[in-house]
CSV table of C-alpha atoms in Angstrom, one decimal:
chain,number,residue,atom,x,y,z
A,126,MET,CA,-8.8,58.2,49.7
A,127,GLU,CA,-9.8,61.3,51.8
A,128,GLY,CA,-12.6,61.0,55.1
A,129,VAL,CA,-10.9,57.5,55.1
A,130,ALA,CA,-8.7,57.2,58.7
A,131,ASP,CA,-6.7,54.4,57.1
A,132,PRO,CA,-5.6,54.0,53.2
A,133,VAL,CA,-6.9,51.3,51.7
A,134,ARG,CA,-5.1,49.2,50.4
A,135,SER,CA,-4.3,47.6,47.6
A,136,ARG,CA,-1.7,45.6,45.1
A,137,LEU,CA,-1.9,46.2,41.4
A,138,ALA,CA,-0.7,42.9,39.5
A,139,SER,CA,-0.5,41.4,35.5
A,140,THR,CA,-1.6,38.0,35.3
A,141,PRO,CA,0.8,35.6,33.8
A,142,ALA,CA,1.2,35.7,29.8
A,143,GLY,CA,0.3,39.3,29.0
A,144,GLY,CA,-3.4,38.0,29.8
A,145,GLY,CA,-4.7,41.2,31.6
A,146,TRP,CA,-4.4,43.1,35.0
A,147,THR,CA,-6.0,43.0,39.0
A,148,ILE,CA,-5.7,45.0,42.0
A,149,THR,CA,-6.2,42.5,44.9
A,150,PHE,CA,-7.4,44.3,48.5
A,151,GLU,CA,-6.5,42.0,51.3
A,152,GLY,CA,-9.0,39.2,52.0
A,153,ARG,CA,-10.7,39.4,48.7
A,154,PRO,CA,-10.4,37.6,45.7
A,155,PRO,CA,-8.2,40.3,42.6
A,156,VAL,CA,-10.4,42.1,40.6
A,157,PRO,CA,-9.9,42.0,37.4
A,158,MET,CA,-8.7,46.2,36.1
A,159,ARG,CA,-8.3,47.4,32.1
A,160,VAL,CA,-5.1,49.0,32.0
A,161,SER,CA,-3.8,51.6,29.8
A,162,MET,CA,0.0,52.9,30.3
A,163,ALA,CA,2.1,55.2,27.6
A,164,GLY,CA,5.4,57.4,28.7
A,165,ASP,CA,4.6,57.7,32.2
A,166,SER,CA,1.0,57.7,32.8
A,167,LEU,CA,-1.4,55.1,33.8
A,168,VAL,CA,-4.8,55.4,33.0
A,169,LEU,CA,-6.6,51.9,35.2
A,170,ILE,CA,-10.6,51.0,35.4
A,171,SER,CA,-12.0,48.3,37.3
A,172,GLU,CA,-14.5,46.0,36.6
A,173,PRO,CA,-17.5,46.7,38.7
A,174,TYR,CA,-16.9,45.0,42.7
A,175,GLU,CA,-18.1,44.6,46.2
A,176,SER,CA,-16.8,48.1,48.3
A,177,VAL,CA,-13.8,48.2,50.4
A,178,LEU,CA,-15.0,50.3,52.1
A,179,ARG,CA,-19.8,49.6,52.3
A,180,PRO,CA,-20.3,46.8,52.3
A,181,LYS,CA,-23.1,45.1,49.6
A,182,VAL,CA,-22.5,47.8,47.3
A,183,THR,CA,-21.1,48.1,44.5
A,184,VAL,CA,-17.8,49.9,43.4
A,185,GLN,CA,-15.8,50.3,40.2
A,186,LEU,CA,-12.7,52.6,40.4
A,187,ARG,CA,-11.3,54.5,37.7
A,188,ALA,CA,-7.6,56.3,38.5
A,189,ALA,CA,-4.8,58.5,36.2
A,190,GLY,CA,-1.1,58.6,37.6
A,191,VAL,CA,2.0,60.0,36.5
A,192,LEU,CA,5.2,58.1,37.7
A,193,VAL,CA,7.5,60.4,38.5
A,194,ASP,CA,11.4,59.9,41.2
A,195,GLY,CA,10.1,55.8,40.7
A,196,SER,CA,6.5,55.9,42.6
A,197,ILE,CA,3.6,56.4,41.0
A,198,ASN,CA,0.4,59.3,42.1
A,199,GLY,CA,-2.6,60.6,40.0
A,200,LYS,CA,-6.4,61.2,41.4
A,201,ILE,CA,-8.5,58.0,41.5
A,202,ILE,CA,-12.3,57.8,41.0
A,203,ALA,CA,-14.8,55.6,42.6
A,204,THR,CA,-18.3,55.2,41.7
A,205,TYR,CA,-20.5,53.6,44.2
A,206,ASP,CA,-24.2,52.1,42.8
A,207,THR,CA,-26.4,53.2,46.7
A,208,PRO,CA,-29.5,52.1,46.8
A,209,ASP,CA,-30.0,56.0,46.0
A,210,GLY,CA,-28.0,56.2,42.7
A,211,GLN,CA,-24.5,56.3,42.0
A,212,GLU,CA,-22.3,58.4,44.1
A,213,VAL,CA,-18.7,59.3,42.9
A,214,LEU,CA,-16.3,60.0,45.0
A,215,MET,CA,-12.8,61.4,44.4
A,216,GLY,CA,-9.2,60.7,45.9
A,217,THR,CA,-5.7,60.4,45.4
A,218,ILE,CA,-3.3,57.7,44.6
A,219,SER,CA,0.2,56.5,45.0
A,220,ALA,CA,2.3,53.7,44.1
A,221,THR,CA,5.5,52.2,44.2
A,222,ARG,CA,7.1,49.0,42.6
A,223,ALA,CA,6.9,46.4,44.6
A,224,GLY,CA,8.6,42.9,43.7
A,225,PRO,CA,7.6,39.7,43.0
A,226,GLU,CA,5.4,37.6,45.4
């Protein structure tokens, strides 16, 4: 995300037996995701969760990316529910396929 000194790393994974998708941040429980795939495109929407960058603030992610040369690159929108109302930030995503853990 722009303005962040270090990238926020996460792992997107499908759950066993096609039960859904999750995104996991280091030291955090998995967050359920809704995922749509068509052709070379991927769209992701997270359930709301506590922000990695803003403690005690809830955030929901929406991302869209396109597969090019084995990597998915695209845009992300983070909607934060702050005490002063919603704040929307935009950034970029870059993803590569990882092997099983």
